[in-house]
Coordinates of C-alpha atoms in Angstrom, one line a residue:
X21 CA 46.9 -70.1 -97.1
X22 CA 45.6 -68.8 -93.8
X23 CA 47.8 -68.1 -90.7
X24 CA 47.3 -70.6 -87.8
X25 CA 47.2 -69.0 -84.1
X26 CA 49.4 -70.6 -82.0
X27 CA 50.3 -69.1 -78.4
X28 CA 53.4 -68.8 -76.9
X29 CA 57.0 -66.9 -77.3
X30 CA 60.2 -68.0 -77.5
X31 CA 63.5 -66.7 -78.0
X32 CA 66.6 -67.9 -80.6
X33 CA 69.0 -66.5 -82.8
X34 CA 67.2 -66.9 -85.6
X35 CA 70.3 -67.0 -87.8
X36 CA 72.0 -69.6 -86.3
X37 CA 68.7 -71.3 -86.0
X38 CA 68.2 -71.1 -90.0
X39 CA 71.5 -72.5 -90.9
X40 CA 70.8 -75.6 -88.8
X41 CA 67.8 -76.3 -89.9
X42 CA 68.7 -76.1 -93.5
X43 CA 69.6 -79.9 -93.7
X44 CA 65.9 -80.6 -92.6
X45 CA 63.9 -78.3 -94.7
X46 CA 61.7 -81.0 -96.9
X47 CA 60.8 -80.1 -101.0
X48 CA 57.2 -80.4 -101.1
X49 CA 57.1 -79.1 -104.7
X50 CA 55.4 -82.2 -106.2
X51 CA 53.1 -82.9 -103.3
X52 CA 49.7 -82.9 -103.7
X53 CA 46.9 -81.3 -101.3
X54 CA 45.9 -83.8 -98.9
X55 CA 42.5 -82.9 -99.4
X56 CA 42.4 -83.5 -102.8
X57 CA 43.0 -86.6 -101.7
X58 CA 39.9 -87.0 -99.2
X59 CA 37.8 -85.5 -101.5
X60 CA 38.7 -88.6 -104.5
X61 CA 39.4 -91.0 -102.0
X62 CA 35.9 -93.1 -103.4
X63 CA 38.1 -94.0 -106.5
X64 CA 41.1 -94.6 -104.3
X65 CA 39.8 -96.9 -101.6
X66 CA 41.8 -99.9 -103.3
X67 CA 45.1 -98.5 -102.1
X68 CA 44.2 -95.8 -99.5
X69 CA 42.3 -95.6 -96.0
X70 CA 40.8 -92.7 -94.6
X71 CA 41.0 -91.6 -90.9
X72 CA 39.8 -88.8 -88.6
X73 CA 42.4 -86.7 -87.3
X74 CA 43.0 -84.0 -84.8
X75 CA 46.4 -81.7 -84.2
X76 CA 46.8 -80.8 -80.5
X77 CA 49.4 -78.5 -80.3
X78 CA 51.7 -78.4 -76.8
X79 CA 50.0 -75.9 -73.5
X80 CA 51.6 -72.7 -73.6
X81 CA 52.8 -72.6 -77.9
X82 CA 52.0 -69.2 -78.2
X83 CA 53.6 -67.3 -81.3
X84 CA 51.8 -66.6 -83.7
X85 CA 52.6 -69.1 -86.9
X86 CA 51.4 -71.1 -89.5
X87 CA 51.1 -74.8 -89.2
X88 CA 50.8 -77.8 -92.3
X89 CA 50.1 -81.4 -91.8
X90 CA 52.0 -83.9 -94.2
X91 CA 50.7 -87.1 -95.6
X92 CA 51.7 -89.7 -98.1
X93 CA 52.9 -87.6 -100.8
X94 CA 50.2 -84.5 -100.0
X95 CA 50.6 -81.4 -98.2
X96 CA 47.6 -79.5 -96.5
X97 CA 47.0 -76.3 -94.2
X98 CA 45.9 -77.4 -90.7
X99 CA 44.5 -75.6 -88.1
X100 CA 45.3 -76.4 -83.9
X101 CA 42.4 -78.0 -82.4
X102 CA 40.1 -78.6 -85.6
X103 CA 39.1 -82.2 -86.6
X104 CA 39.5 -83.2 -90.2
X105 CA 40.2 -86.0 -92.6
X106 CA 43.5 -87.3 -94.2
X107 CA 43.7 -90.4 -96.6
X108 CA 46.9 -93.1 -95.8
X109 CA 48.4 -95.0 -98.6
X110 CA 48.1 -98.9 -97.2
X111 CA 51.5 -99.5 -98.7
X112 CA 53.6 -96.8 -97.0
X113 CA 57.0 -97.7 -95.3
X114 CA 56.2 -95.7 -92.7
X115 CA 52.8 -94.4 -92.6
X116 CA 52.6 -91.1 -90.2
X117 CA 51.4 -87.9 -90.4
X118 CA 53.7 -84.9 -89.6
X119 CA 53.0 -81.3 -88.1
X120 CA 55.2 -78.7 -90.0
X121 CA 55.4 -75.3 -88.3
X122 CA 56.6 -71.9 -89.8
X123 CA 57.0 -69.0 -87.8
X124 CA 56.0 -65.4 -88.7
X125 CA 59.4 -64.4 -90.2
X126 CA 59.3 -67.7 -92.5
X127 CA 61.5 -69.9 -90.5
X128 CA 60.4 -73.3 -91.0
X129 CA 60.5 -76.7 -88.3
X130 CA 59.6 -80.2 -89.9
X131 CA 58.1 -82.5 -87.8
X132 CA 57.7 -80.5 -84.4
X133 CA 55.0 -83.0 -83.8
X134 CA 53.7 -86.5 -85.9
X135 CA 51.9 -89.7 -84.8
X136 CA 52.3 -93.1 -86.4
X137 CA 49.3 -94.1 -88.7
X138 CA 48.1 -98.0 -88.0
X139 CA 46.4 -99.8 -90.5
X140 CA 43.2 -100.3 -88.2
X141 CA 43.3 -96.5 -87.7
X142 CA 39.6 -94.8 -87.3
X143 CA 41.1 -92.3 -86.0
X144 CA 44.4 -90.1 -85.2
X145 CA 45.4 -87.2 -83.0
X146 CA 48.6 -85.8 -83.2
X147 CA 50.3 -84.8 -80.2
X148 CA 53.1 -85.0 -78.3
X149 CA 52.0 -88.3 -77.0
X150 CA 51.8 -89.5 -80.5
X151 CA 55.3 -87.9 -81.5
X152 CA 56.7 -90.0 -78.7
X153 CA 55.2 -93.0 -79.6
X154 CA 56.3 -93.1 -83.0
X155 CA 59.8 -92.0 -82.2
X156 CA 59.5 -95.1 -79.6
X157 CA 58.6 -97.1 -82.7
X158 CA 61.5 -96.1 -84.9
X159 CA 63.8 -97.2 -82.0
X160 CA 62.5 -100.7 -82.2
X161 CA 64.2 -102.4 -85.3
X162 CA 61.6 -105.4 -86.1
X163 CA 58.9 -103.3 -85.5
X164 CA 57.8 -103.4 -89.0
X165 CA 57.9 -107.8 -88.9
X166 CA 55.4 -107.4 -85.8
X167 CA 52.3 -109.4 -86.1
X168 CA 49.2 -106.8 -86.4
X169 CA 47.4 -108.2 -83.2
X170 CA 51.0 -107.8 -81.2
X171 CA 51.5 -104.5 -82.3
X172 CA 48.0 -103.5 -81.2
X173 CA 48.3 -104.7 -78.2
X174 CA 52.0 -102.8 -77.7
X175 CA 50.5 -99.6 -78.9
X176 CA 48.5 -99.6 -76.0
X177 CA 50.7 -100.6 -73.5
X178 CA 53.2 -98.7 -74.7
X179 CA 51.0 -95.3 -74.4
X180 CA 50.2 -96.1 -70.4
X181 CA 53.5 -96.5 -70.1
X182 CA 54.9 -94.0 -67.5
X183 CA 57.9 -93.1 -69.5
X184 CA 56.4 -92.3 -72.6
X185 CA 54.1 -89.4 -70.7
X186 CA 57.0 -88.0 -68.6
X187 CA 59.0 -87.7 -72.0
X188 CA 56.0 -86.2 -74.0
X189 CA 56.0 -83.8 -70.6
X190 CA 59.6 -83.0 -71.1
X191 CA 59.9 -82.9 -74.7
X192 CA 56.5 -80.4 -74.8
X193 CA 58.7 -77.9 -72.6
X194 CA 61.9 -77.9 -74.7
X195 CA 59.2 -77.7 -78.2
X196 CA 57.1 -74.5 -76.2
X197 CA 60.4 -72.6 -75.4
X198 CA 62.4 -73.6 -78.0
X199 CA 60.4 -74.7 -81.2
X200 CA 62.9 -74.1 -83.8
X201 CA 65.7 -76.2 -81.9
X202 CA 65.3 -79.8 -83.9
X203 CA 64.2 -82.9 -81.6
X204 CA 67.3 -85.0 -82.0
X205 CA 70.2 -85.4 -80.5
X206 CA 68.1 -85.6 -76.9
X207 CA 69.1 -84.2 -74.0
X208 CA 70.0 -87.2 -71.4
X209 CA 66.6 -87.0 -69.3
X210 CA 64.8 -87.8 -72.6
X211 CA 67.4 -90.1 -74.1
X212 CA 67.0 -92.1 -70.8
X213 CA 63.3 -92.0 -70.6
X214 CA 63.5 -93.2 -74.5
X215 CA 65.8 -96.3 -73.3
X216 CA 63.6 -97.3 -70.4
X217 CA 60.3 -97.1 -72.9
X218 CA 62.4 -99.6 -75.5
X219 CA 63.0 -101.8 -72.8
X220 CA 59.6 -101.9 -71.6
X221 CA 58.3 -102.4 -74.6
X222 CA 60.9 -105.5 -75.4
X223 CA 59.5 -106.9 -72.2
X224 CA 56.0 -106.7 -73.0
X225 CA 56.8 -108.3 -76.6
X226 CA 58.2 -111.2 -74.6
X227 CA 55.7 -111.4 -72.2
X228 CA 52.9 -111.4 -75.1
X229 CA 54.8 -113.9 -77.1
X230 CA 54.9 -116.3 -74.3
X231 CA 51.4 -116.1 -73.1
X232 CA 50.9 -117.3 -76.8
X233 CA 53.3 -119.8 -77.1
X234 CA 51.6 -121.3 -73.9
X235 CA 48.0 -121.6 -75.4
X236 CA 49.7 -123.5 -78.4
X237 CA 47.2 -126.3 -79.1
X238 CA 49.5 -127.9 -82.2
X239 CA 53.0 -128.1 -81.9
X240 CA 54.1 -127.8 -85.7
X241 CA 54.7 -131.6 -86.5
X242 CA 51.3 -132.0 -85.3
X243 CA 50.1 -129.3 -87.7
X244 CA 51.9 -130.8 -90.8
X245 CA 50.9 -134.6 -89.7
X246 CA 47.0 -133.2 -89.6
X247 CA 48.0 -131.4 -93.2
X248 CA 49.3 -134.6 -94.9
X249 CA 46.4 -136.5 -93.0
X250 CA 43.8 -133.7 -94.9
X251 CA 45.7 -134.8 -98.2
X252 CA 45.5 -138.0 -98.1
X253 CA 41.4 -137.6 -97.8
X254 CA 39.1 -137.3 -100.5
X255 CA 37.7 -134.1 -98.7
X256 CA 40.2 -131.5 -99.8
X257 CA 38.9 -127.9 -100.5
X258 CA 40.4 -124.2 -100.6
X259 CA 38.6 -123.2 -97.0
X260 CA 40.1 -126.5 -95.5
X261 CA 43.1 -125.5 -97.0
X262 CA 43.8 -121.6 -96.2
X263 CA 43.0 -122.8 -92.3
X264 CA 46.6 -124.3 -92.8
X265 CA 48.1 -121.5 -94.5
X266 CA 50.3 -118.3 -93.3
X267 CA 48.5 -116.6 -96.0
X268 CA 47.2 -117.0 -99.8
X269 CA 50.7 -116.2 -100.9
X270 CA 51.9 -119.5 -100.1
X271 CA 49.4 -121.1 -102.8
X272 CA 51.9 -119.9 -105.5
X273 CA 55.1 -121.1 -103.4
X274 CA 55.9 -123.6 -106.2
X275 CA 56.9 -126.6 -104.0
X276 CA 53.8 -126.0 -102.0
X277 CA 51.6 -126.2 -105.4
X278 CA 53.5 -129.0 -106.3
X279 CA 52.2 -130.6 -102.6
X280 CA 48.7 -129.4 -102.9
X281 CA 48.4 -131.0 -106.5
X282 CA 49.6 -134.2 -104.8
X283 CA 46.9 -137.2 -103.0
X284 CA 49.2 -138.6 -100.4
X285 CA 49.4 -142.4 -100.4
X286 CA 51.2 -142.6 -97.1
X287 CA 52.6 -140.8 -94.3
X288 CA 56.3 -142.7 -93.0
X289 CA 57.5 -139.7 -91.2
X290 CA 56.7 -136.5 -89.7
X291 CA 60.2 -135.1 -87.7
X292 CA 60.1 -131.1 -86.0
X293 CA 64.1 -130.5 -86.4
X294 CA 63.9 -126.9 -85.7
X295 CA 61.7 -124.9 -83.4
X296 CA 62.1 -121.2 -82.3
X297 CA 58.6 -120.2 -81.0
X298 CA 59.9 -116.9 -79.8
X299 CA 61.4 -116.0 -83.2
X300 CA 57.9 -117.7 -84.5
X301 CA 60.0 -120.2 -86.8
X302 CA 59.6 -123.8 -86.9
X303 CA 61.0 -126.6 -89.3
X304 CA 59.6 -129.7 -90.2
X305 CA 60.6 -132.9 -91.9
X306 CA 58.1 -135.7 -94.2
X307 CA 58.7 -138.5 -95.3
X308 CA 55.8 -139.5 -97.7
X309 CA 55.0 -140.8 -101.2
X310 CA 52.4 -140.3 -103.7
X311 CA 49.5 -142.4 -105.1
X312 CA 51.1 -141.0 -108.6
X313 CA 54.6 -142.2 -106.7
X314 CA 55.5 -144.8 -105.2
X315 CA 59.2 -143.7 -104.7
X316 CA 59.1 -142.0 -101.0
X317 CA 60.4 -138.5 -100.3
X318 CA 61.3 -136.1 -97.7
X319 CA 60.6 -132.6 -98.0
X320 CA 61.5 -129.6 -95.6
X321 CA 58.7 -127.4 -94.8
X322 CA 59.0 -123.7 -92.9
X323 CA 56.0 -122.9 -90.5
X324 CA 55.5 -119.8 -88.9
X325 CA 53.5 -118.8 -85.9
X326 CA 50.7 -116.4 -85.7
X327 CA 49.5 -115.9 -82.3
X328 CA 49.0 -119.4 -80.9
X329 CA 48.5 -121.3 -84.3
X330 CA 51.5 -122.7 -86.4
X331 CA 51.0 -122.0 -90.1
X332 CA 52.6 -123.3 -93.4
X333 CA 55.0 -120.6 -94.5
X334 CA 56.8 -122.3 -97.6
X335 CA 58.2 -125.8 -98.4
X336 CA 61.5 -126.7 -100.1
X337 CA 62.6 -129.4 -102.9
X338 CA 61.9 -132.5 -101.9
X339 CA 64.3 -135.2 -102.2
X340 CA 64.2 -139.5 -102.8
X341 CA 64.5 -140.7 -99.4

């Protein structure tokens, strides 16, 4: 494995250095080569994605060094500056990339920089930026439940934002004279820039979230009255269906295949009892029966909203009204 050049000098005991970095040394025995990867990733496409990526190492990181870029499971050599491809596994937790440095006496840094990998990723460059950003990310605990339109649009905002770039600034100096000193806990100019990003970023969430739930066309009664109204016809198919539908998942919900299997005879009642657009949660009461069924029931159905569009979610036991 070839040496990396990287330029700048820093000073640290190294000995002290070693013992605290011990608890973050990662076993890489079993990992694969990245590349490996890359180079089957035509027989892998079915659970992988493949993306252009770049490593941009902080001005002024001057010692010479050796630098590694970790995947999903895979380890490869990387080189500062040079564009190459890395697969992602579409089922990762957290998908990222991170930049592993080892200095010229063999002391090694995990994670000095990493960047978030998105499931509509072309491309990724890992910087300081992106080691930000997906620190930002980790901070925000639903982060994960986000809508994929949301989060896109939050990525972007939250990489113009003001604070991320003044802590990439600051976090770039400590790495360039310092490298071996691990990122967390922050110093308090960084842990405050970190706060101010989460809030902005909690703001912009809202702010997104109620531009949506203002362009709301169907309020979720309506949506289940138009559902039951779509049952009740003799034109039922699977595309009229799925426009209904959080997702194909909800097929095999077994009170909602129990419903689909069903010609509705008549509508009595349709009743919202619950509705939390910000928390994109909606509940909704019919009362109907059954051309098989005369007997009328009343059922409890969950709807979730995507955007500005409230979709059935699931469906629980019905009852004998």
């Amino acid at each position: 494995m070839h040496q990396c050049k990287v330029k700048t000098q820093y000073s640290v005991l190294k000995n002290v250095v070693a013992i605290s970095l011990s608890i973050f040394l990662s076993v890489n025995t079993y990992a694969s080569d990245c590349q490996r990867n890359v180079k089957y990733y035509s027989s892998q496409q079915h659970d992988k994605f493949l993306v252009d990526v770049l490593i941009e190492l902080p001005k002024g990181f001057d010692e010479a060094g050796m630098i590694e870029i970790s995947g999903f499971q895979c380890m490869s050599e990387a080189n500062d500056g040079q564009a190459f491809k890395m697969t992602m596994h579409k089922s990762a937790s957290l998908p990222q990339f991170d930049i592993i440095y080892t200095d010229p006496d063999g002391l090694r840094f995990n994670n000095i920089l990493q960047a978030t990998v998105f499931p509509w990723s072309k491309s990724v460059k890992i910087d300081m930026q992106s080691t930000v950003l997906s620190d930002l990310l980790k901070n925000i605990p639903n982060y994960r439940f986000l809508d994929d339109k949301d989060k896109s649009q939050l990525i972007v905002m939250a990489n113009n934002s003001i604070y991320l770039k003044k802590w990439a600034a600051l976090r770039s100096e400590r790495i360039v004279s310092q490298p071996l000193i691990y990122s967390y806990p922050l110093p308090k100019n960084e842990e405050d820039l970190l706060q101010l990003a989460i809030d902005e970023f909690n703001k912009n969430y809202s702010r997104i979230q109620q531009n949506q739930i203002d362009y709301v066309d169907r309020q979720p009664d309506e949506v289940l009255l138009s559902l039951f109204t779509l049952l009740k016809s003799d034109k039922v198919d699977n595309d009229s269906l799925s426009a209904y539908l959080f997702n194909e998942q909800v097929r095999r919900d077994v009170f909602v295949k129990d419903l689909l299997r069903s010609t509705i005879n008549e509508i009595k009642k349709v009743e919202l009892i619950q509705s939390k657009p910000l928390d994109r949660l909606a509940y909704v009461n019919v009362t109907y029966n059954t051309t098989s069924d005369a007997r009328f029931y009343e059922q409890k159905f969950l709807l979730k909203r995507v955007q500005s569009e409230w979709l059935l979610s699931s469906a629980y036991n019905r009852k004998v009204n």
